[in-house]
């Protein structure tokens, strides 16, 4: 049926590499899965339940008080979501946010400089270590920032704001390049 909606990745075909030795790289990450987990479960217990349900390559990111995002590059199967929901019954609730949010990767030696142009989060590695996450604003857009490496970050944004954030990041990257990135 031609009138049925077709899934199309919102940032399909986009990429950005800065000049000067590619000191900044932006990339649209795979639209695999993103789950929102809410409840009184500790991260270690959540990780154990994720492993049992087959989410072995997923990462857990703090998203607020007793809230976590579980992100991964693999598509979500209904059976694995059902298994996780059953395992978490009575401890936490899980909601699939895979089609409602987009992940953007930012890497390179000037990635912190780029992000400092849009957010007030202190991204110094001594304060914001690898694996740290924060819900914040980049400009006027609400995002979750996660440090994934020494010079790499991942931003999760509502799907409807992804293109706007992408454009803003490209402008900030160009400005960071001019500032000696």
JSON list of C-alpha atoms in Angstrom, two decimals, residues 12-181:
[
{"chain": "A", "resi": 12, "resn": "UNK", "atom": "CA", "xyz": [19.97, 10.04, 6.57]},
{"chain": "A", "resi": 13, "resn": "UNK", "atom": "CA", "xyz": [22.96, 10.90, 4.43]},
{"chain": "A", "resi": 14, "resn": "UNK", "atom": "CA", "xyz": [24.27, 13.70, 6.65]},
{"chain": "A", "resi": 15, "resn": "UNK", "atom": "CA", "xyz": [27.83, 13.93, 7.85]},
{"chain": "A", "resi": 16, "resn": "UNK", "atom": "CA", "xyz": [30.20, 16.71, 8.79]},
{"chain": "A", "resi": 17, "resn": "UNK", "atom": "CA", "xyz": [33.95, 16.72, 9.17]},
{"chain": "A", "resi": 18, "resn": "UNK", "atom": "CA", "xyz": [35.69, 19.93, 10.06]},
{"chain": "A", "resi": 19, "resn": "UNK", "atom": "CA", "xyz": [38.77, 21.29, 8.38]},
{"chain": "A", "resi": 20, "resn": "UNK", "atom": "CA", "xyz": [42.25, 21.57, 9.93]},
{"chain": "A", "resi": 21, "resn": "UNK", "atom": "CA", "xyz": [42.81, 17.83, 10.22]},
{"chain": "A", "resi": 22, "resn": "UNK", "atom": "CA", "xyz": [39.17, 17.02, 10.95]},
{"chain": "A", "resi": 23, "resn": "UNK", "atom": "CA", "xyz": [39.27, 18.29, 14.53]},
{"chain": "A", "resi": 24, "resn": "UNK", "atom": "CA", "xyz": [35.46, 17.97, 14.71]},
{"chain": "A", "resi": 25, "resn": "UNK", "atom": "CA", "xyz": [33.28, 15.22, 13.30]},
{"chain": "A", "resi": 26, "resn": "UNK", "atom": "CA", "xyz": [29.48, 15.07, 13.47]},
{"chain": "A", "resi": 27, "resn": "UNK", "atom": "CA", "xyz": [27.61, 11.92, 12.53]},
{"chain": "A", "resi": 28, "resn": "UNK", "atom": "CA", "xyz": [24.06, 10.66, 12.62]},
{"chain": "A", "resi": 29, "resn": "UNK", "atom": "CA", "xyz": [24.22, 7.45, 14.64]},
{"chain": "A", "resi": 30, "resn": "UNK", "atom": "CA", "xyz": [22.21, 4.35, 13.71]},
{"chain": "A", "resi": 31, "resn": "UNK", "atom": "CA", "xyz": [18.57, 4.53, 14.70]},
{"chain": "A", "resi": 32, "resn": "UNK", "atom": "CA", "xyz": [18.75, 1.28, 16.63]},
{"chain": "A", "resi": 33, "resn": "UNK", "atom": "CA", "xyz": [16.92, 1.36, 19.94]},
{"chain": "A", "resi": 34, "resn": "UNK", "atom": "CA", "xyz": [16.37, 3.81, 22.76]},
{"chain": "A", "resi": 35, "resn": "UNK", "atom": "CA", "xyz": [14.40, 2.73, 25.81]},
{"chain": "A", "resi": 36, "resn": "UNK", "atom": "CA", "xyz": [13.30, 4.93, 28.69]},
{"chain": "A", "resi": 37, "resn": "UNK", "atom": "CA", "xyz": [13.37, 3.04, 32.00]},
{"chain": "A", "resi": 38, "resn": "UNK", "atom": "CA", "xyz": [11.74, 4.54, 35.09]},
{"chain": "A", "resi": 39, "resn": "UNK", "atom": "CA", "xyz": [11.75, 2.92, 38.52]},
{"chain": "A", "resi": 40, "resn": "UNK", "atom": "CA", "xyz": [13.56, 2.07, 41.72]},
{"chain": "A", "resi": 41, "resn": "UNK", "atom": "CA", "xyz": [16.15, -0.22, 40.16]},
{"chain": "A", "resi": 42, "resn": "UNK", "atom": "CA", "xyz": [19.89, 0.29, 40.49]},
{"chain": "A", "resi": 43, "resn": "UNK", "atom": "CA", "xyz": [22.02, 0.50, 37.33]},
{"chain": "A", "resi": 44, "resn": "UNK", "atom": "CA", "xyz": [23.84, -2.77, 38.11]},
{"chain": "A", "resi": 45, "resn": "UNK", "atom": "CA", "xyz": [20.53, -4.63, 38.46]},
{"chain": "A", "resi": 46, "resn": "UNK", "atom": "CA", "xyz": [19.24, -2.98, 35.29]},
{"chain": "A", "resi": 47, "resn": "UNK", "atom": "CA", "xyz": [22.41, -4.06, 33.44]},
{"chain": "A", "resi": 48, "resn": "UNK", "atom": "CA", "xyz": [21.86, -7.65, 34.59]},
{"chain": "A", "resi": 49, "resn": "UNK", "atom": "CA", "xyz": [18.25, -7.63, 33.36]},
{"chain": "A", "resi": 50, "resn": "UNK", "atom": "CA", "xyz": [19.33, -6.09, 30.05]},
{"chain": "A", "resi": 51, "resn": "UNK", "atom": "CA", "xyz": [21.88, -8.88, 29.54]},
{"chain": "A", "resi": 52, "resn": "UNK", "atom": "CA", "xyz": [19.24, -11.55, 30.27]},
{"chain": "A", "resi": 53, "resn": "UNK", "atom": "CA", "xyz": [16.89, -9.97, 27.70]},
{"chain": "A", "resi": 54, "resn": "UNK", "atom": "CA", "xyz": [19.60, -9.88, 25.02]},
{"chain": "A", "resi": 55, "resn": "UNK", "atom": "CA", "xyz": [20.59, -6.20, 25.18]},
{"chain": "A", "resi": 56, "resn": "UNK", "atom": "CA", "xyz": [24.29, -7.02, 25.53]},
{"chain": "A", "resi": 57, "resn": "UNK", "atom": "CA", "xyz": [25.59, -4.12, 23.41]},
{"chain": "A", "resi": 58, "resn": "UNK", "atom": "CA", "xyz": [23.39, -1.46, 24.95]},
{"chain": "A", "resi": 59, "resn": "UNK", "atom": "CA", "xyz": [24.54, 1.31, 27.25]},
{"chain": "A", "resi": 60, "resn": "UNK", "atom": "CA", "xyz": [22.75, 2.75, 30.27]},
{"chain": "A", "resi": 61, "resn": "UNK", "atom": "CA", "xyz": [22.60, 6.54, 30.61]},
{"chain": "A", "resi": 62, "resn": "UNK", "atom": "CA", "xyz": [21.19, 8.38, 33.62]},
{"chain": "A", "resi": 63, "resn": "UNK", "atom": "CA", "xyz": [18.28, 10.57, 32.50]},
{"chain": "A", "resi": 64, "resn": "UNK", "atom": "CA", "xyz": [17.00, 11.88, 35.84]},
{"chain": "A", "resi": 65, "resn": "UNK", "atom": "CA", "xyz": [15.99, 10.66, 39.28]},
{"chain": "A", "resi": 66, "resn": "UNK", "atom": "CA", "xyz": [15.36, 6.91, 38.92]},
{"chain": "A", "resi": 67, "resn": "UNK", "atom": "CA", "xyz": [15.34, 7.28, 35.13]},
{"chain": "A", "resi": 68, "resn": "UNK", "atom": "CA", "xyz": [17.67, 5.83, 32.52]},
{"chain": "A", "resi": 69, "resn": "UNK", "atom": "CA", "xyz": [17.97, 5.68, 28.76]},
{"chain": "A", "resi": 70, "resn": "UNK", "atom": "CA", "xyz": [19.12, 2.38, 27.31]},
{"chain": "A", "resi": 71, "resn": "UNK", "atom": "CA", "xyz": [20.68, 2.99, 23.90]},
{"chain": "A", "resi": 72, "resn": "UNK", "atom": "CA", "xyz": [22.09, 0.71, 21.24]},
{"chain": "A", "resi": 73, "resn": "UNK", "atom": "CA", "xyz": [22.71, 0.47, 17.52]},
{"chain": "A", "resi": 74, "resn": "UNK", "atom": "CA", "xyz": [20.68, -2.71, 16.92]},
{"chain": "A", "resi": 75, "resn": "UNK", "atom": "CA", "xyz": [16.99, -2.49, 16.00]},
{"chain": "A", "resi": 76, "resn": "UNK", "atom": "CA", "xyz": [14.54, -3.44, 18.72]},
{"chain": "A", "resi": 77, "resn": "UNK", "atom": "CA", "xyz": [12.62, -6.69, 18.43]},
{"chain": "A", "resi": 78, "resn": "UNK", "atom": "CA", "xyz": [9.17, -6.94, 20.02]},
{"chain": "A", "resi": 79, "resn": "UNK", "atom": "CA", "xyz": [10.21, -10.18, 21.75]},
{"chain": "A", "resi": 80, "resn": "UNK", "atom": "CA", "xyz": [13.25, -8.61, 23.44]},
{"chain": "A", "resi": 81, "resn": "UNK", "atom": "CA", "xyz": [11.21, -5.60, 24.58]},
{"chain": "A", "resi": 82, "resn": "UNK", "atom": "CA", "xyz": [8.55, -7.93, 26.00]},
{"chain": "A", "resi": 83, "resn": "UNK", "atom": "CA", "xyz": [11.23, -10.00, 27.77]},
{"chain": "A", "resi": 84, "resn": "UNK", "atom": "CA", "xyz": [12.75, -6.89, 29.32]},
{"chain": "A", "resi": 85, "resn": "UNK", "atom": "CA", "xyz": [9.35, -5.52, 30.39]},
{"chain": "A", "resi": 86, "resn": "UNK", "atom": "CA", "xyz": [8.55, -8.86, 32.04]},
{"chain": "A", "resi": 87, "resn": "UNK", "atom": "CA", "xyz": [11.92, -8.98, 33.81]},
{"chain": "A", "resi": 88, "resn": "UNK", "atom": "CA", "xyz": [11.46, -5.43, 35.12]},
{"chain": "A", "resi": 89, "resn": "UNK", "atom": "CA", "xyz": [7.84, -5.95, 36.25]},
{"chain": "A", "resi": 90, "resn": "UNK", "atom": "CA", "xyz": [7.43, -4.62, 39.78]},
{"chain": "A", "resi": 91, "resn": "UNK", "atom": "CA", "xyz": [10.83, -2.90, 39.68]},
{"chain": "A", "resi": 92, "resn": "UNK", "atom": "CA", "xyz": [10.64, -0.48, 36.76]},
{"chain": "A", "resi": 93, "resn": "UNK", "atom": "CA", "xyz": [8.67, 0.48, 33.68]},
{"chain": "A", "resi": 94, "resn": "UNK", "atom": "CA", "xyz": [10.18, 0.46, 30.20]},
{"chain": "A", "resi": 95, "resn": "UNK", "atom": "CA", "xyz": [8.98, 2.58, 27.27]},
{"chain": "A", "resi": 96, "resn": "UNK", "atom": "CA", "xyz": [10.24, 2.32, 23.72]},
{"chain": "A", "resi": 97, "resn": "UNK", "atom": "CA", "xyz": [11.47, 5.74, 22.51]},
{"chain": "A", "resi": 98, "resn": "UNK", "atom": "CA", "xyz": [13.29, 4.37, 19.44]},
{"chain": "A", "resi": 99, "resn": "UNK", "atom": "CA", "xyz": [11.14, 6.15, 16.87]},
{"chain": "A", "resi": 100, "resn": "UNK", "atom": "CA", "xyz": [10.86, 9.37, 18.85]},
{"chain": "A", "resi": 101, "resn": "UNK", "atom": "CA", "xyz": [14.50, 10.24, 19.44]},
{"chain": "A", "resi": 102, "resn": "UNK", "atom": "CA", "xyz": [17.68, 10.52, 17.39]},
{"chain": "A", "resi": 103, "resn": "UNK", "atom": "CA", "xyz": [21.32, 10.14, 18.44]},
{"chain": "A", "resi": 104, "resn": "UNK", "atom": "CA", "xyz": [24.12, 12.32, 17.07]},
{"chain": "A", "resi": 105, "resn": "UNK", "atom": "CA", "xyz": [27.82, 11.59, 17.59]},
{"chain": "A", "resi": 106, "resn": "UNK", "atom": "CA", "xyz": [30.36, 14.39, 18.07]},
{"chain": "A", "resi": 107, "resn": "UNK", "atom": "CA", "xyz": [34.06, 13.55, 18.10]},
{"chain": "A", "resi": 108, "resn": "UNK", "atom": "CA", "xyz": [37.46, 15.07, 17.56]},
{"chain": "A", "resi": 109, "resn": "UNK", "atom": "CA", "xyz": [39.93, 17.07, 19.56]},
{"chain": "A", "resi": 110, "resn": "UNK", "atom": "CA", "xyz": [37.67, 20.17, 19.42]},
{"chain": "A", "resi": 111, "resn": "UNK", "atom": "CA", "xyz": [34.44, 18.41, 20.41]},
{"chain": "A", "resi": 112, "resn": "UNK", "atom": "CA", "xyz": [34.42, 19.99, 23.90]},
{"chain": "A", "resi": 113, "resn": "UNK", "atom": "CA", "xyz": [34.98, 23.45, 22.42]},
{"chain": "A", "resi": 114, "resn": "UNK", "atom": "CA", "xyz": [32.04, 22.91, 20.05]},
{"chain": "A", "resi": 115, "resn": "UNK", "atom": "CA", "xyz": [29.71, 21.82, 22.85]},
{"chain": "A", "resi": 116, "resn": "UNK", "atom": "CA", "xyz": [30.83, 24.64, 25.13]},
{"chain": "A", "resi": 117, "resn": "UNK", "atom": "CA", "xyz": [29.37, 27.05, 22.59]},
{"chain": "A", "resi": 118, "resn": "UNK", "atom": "CA", "xyz": [25.88, 25.63, 23.14]},
{"chain": "A", "resi": 119, "resn": "UNK", "atom": "CA", "xyz": [25.62, 24.33, 26.71]},
{"chain": "A", "resi": 120, "resn": "UNK", "atom": "CA", "xyz": [26.64, 25.32, 30.23]},
{"chain": "A", "resi": 121, "resn": "UNK", "atom": "CA", "xyz": [27.52, 21.76, 31.29]},
{"chain": "A", "resi": 122, "resn": "UNK", "atom": "CA", "xyz": [31.14, 21.53, 32.48]},
{"chain": "A", "resi": 123, "resn": "UNK", "atom": "CA", "xyz": [32.58, 18.95, 30.09]},
{"chain": "A", "resi": 124, "resn": "UNK", "atom": "CA", "xyz": [36.06, 18.85, 31.61]},
{"chain": "A", "resi": 125, "resn": "UNK", "atom": "CA", "xyz": [37.06, 15.16, 31.88]},
{"chain": "A", "resi": 126, "resn": "UNK", "atom": "CA", "xyz": [37.79, 15.61, 35.60]},
{"chain": "A", "resi": 127, "resn": "UNK", "atom": "CA", "xyz": [34.15, 16.63, 36.14]},
{"chain": "A", "resi": 128, "resn": "UNK", "atom": "CA", "xyz": [32.33, 14.88, 33.28]},
{"chain": "A", "resi": 129, "resn": "UNK", "atom": "CA", "xyz": [34.11, 11.54, 32.94]},
{"chain": "A", "resi": 130, "resn": "UNK", "atom": "CA", "xyz": [33.54, 8.91, 30.27]},
{"chain": "A", "resi": 131, "resn": "UNK", "atom": "CA", "xyz": [30.08, 7.39, 30.78]},
{"chain": "A", "resi": 132, "resn": "UNK", "atom": "CA", "xyz": [28.71, 10.56, 32.40]},
{"chain": "A", "resi": 133, "resn": "UNK", "atom": "CA", "xyz": [25.45, 11.95, 31.09]},
{"chain": "A", "resi": 134, "resn": "UNK", "atom": "CA", "xyz": [23.42, 15.09, 31.62]},
{"chain": "A", "resi": 135, "resn": "UNK", "atom": "CA", "xyz": [20.05, 16.36, 30.49]},
{"chain": "A", "resi": 136, "resn": "UNK", "atom": "CA", "xyz": [20.58, 19.93, 29.31]},
{"chain": "A", "resi": 137, "resn": "UNK", "atom": "CA", "xyz": [19.90, 22.46, 26.60]},
{"chain": "A", "resi": 138, "resn": "UNK", "atom": "CA", "xyz": [21.98, 23.07, 23.49]},
{"chain": "A", "resi": 139, "resn": "UNK", "atom": "CA", "xyz": [20.79, 26.48, 22.48]},
{"chain": "A", "resi": 140, "resn": "UNK", "atom": "CA", "xyz": [17.02, 26.20, 22.78]},
{"chain": "A", "resi": 141, "resn": "UNK", "atom": "CA", "xyz": [16.85, 22.41, 22.26]},
{"chain": "A", "resi": 142, "resn": "UNK", "atom": "CA", "xyz": [16.62, 19.86, 25.08]},
{"chain": "A", "resi": 143, "resn": "UNK", "atom": "CA", "xyz": [19.22, 17.08, 24.72]},
{"chain": "A", "resi": 144, "resn": "UNK", "atom": "CA", "xyz": [20.98, 14.41, 26.69]},
{"chain": "A", "resi": 145, "resn": "UNK", "atom": "CA", "xyz": [24.77, 14.62, 26.44]},
{"chain": "A", "resi": 146, "resn": "UNK", "atom": "CA", "xyz": [26.84, 11.50, 27.12]},
{"chain": "A", "resi": 147, "resn": "UNK", "atom": "CA", "xyz": [30.63, 11.35, 27.12]},
{"chain": "A", "resi": 148, "resn": "UNK", "atom": "CA", "xyz": [31.53, 8.22, 25.17]},
{"chain": "A", "resi": 149, "resn": "UNK", "atom": "CA", "xyz": [35.31, 8.70, 25.01]},
{"chain": "A", "resi": 150, "resn": "UNK", "atom": "CA", "xyz": [38.09, 11.17, 25.71]},
{"chain": "A", "resi": 151, "resn": "UNK", "atom": "CA", "xyz": [37.08, 13.38, 22.78]},
{"chain": "A", "resi": 152, "resn": "UNK", "atom": "CA", "xyz": [33.70, 11.96, 21.86]},
{"chain": "A", "resi": 153, "resn": "UNK", "atom": "CA", "xyz": [30.13, 12.64, 22.90]},
{"chain": "A", "resi": 154, "resn": "UNK", "atom": "CA", "xyz": [26.67, 11.49, 21.97]},
{"chain": "A", "resi": 155, "resn": "UNK", "atom": "CA", "xyz": [23.62, 13.74, 21.95]},
{"chain": "A", "resi": 156, "resn": "UNK", "atom": "CA", "xyz": [20.10, 12.34, 22.11]},
{"chain": "A", "resi": 157, "resn": "UNK", "atom": "CA", "xyz": [17.35, 14.66, 20.91]},
{"chain": "A", "resi": 158, "resn": "UNK", "atom": "CA", "xyz": [13.64, 14.45, 20.16]},
{"chain": "A", "resi": 159, "resn": "UNK", "atom": "CA", "xyz": [13.21, 13.43, 16.52]},
{"chain": "A", "resi": 160, "resn": "UNK", "atom": "CA", "xyz": [11.30, 16.59, 15.59]},
{"chain": "A", "resi": 161, "resn": "UNK", "atom": "CA", "xyz": [14.26, 18.73, 16.74]},
{"chain": "A", "resi": 162, "resn": "UNK", "atom": "CA", "xyz": [17.03, 16.62, 15.16]},
{"chain": "A", "resi": 163, "resn": "UNK", "atom": "CA", "xyz": [17.45, 18.63, 11.95]},
{"chain": "A", "resi": 164, "resn": "UNK", "atom": "CA", "xyz": [17.43, 21.92, 13.83]},
{"chain": "A", "resi": 165, "resn": "UNK", "atom": "CA", "xyz": [20.05, 20.62, 16.28]},
{"chain": "A", "resi": 166, "resn": "UNK", "atom": "CA", "xyz": [22.14, 19.27, 13.39]},
{"chain": "A", "resi": 167, "resn": "UNK", "atom": "CA", "xyz": [22.15, 22.70, 11.71]},
{"chain": "A", "resi": 168, "resn": "UNK", "atom": "CA", "xyz": [23.04, 24.40, 15.01]},
{"chain": "A", "resi": 169, "resn": "UNK", "atom": "CA", "xyz": [25.90, 21.93, 15.61]},
{"chain": "A", "resi": 170, "resn": "UNK", "atom": "CA", "xyz": [27.28, 22.55, 12.09]},
{"chain": "A", "resi": 171, "resn": "UNK", "atom": "CA", "xyz": [27.29, 26.30, 12.73]},
{"chain": "A", "resi": 172, "resn": "UNK", "atom": "CA", "xyz": [28.93, 25.85, 16.14]},
{"chain": "A", "resi": 173, "resn": "UNK", "atom": "CA", "xyz": [31.52, 23.51, 14.56]},
{"chain": "A", "resi": 174, "resn": "UNK", "atom": "CA", "xyz": [32.43, 26.09, 11.96]},
{"chain": "A", "resi": 175, "resn": "UNK", "atom": "CA", "xyz": [32.77, 28.71, 14.71]},
{"chain": "A", "resi": 176, "resn": "UNK", "atom": "CA", "xyz": [34.90, 26.35, 16.84]},
{"chain": "A", "resi": 177, "resn": "UNK", "atom": "CA", "xyz": [37.18, 25.76, 13.82]},
{"chain": "A", "resi": 178, "resn": "UNK", "atom": "CA", "xyz": [37.69, 29.53, 13.49]},
{"chain": "A", "resi": 179, "resn": "UNK", "atom": "CA", "xyz": [38.48, 29.80, 17.22]},
{"chain": "A", "resi": 180, "resn": "UNK", "atom": "CA", "xyz": [41.59, 27.68, 16.84]},
{"chain": "A", "resi": 181, "resn": "UNK", "atom": "CA", "xyz": [40.16, 24.20, 17.00]}
]
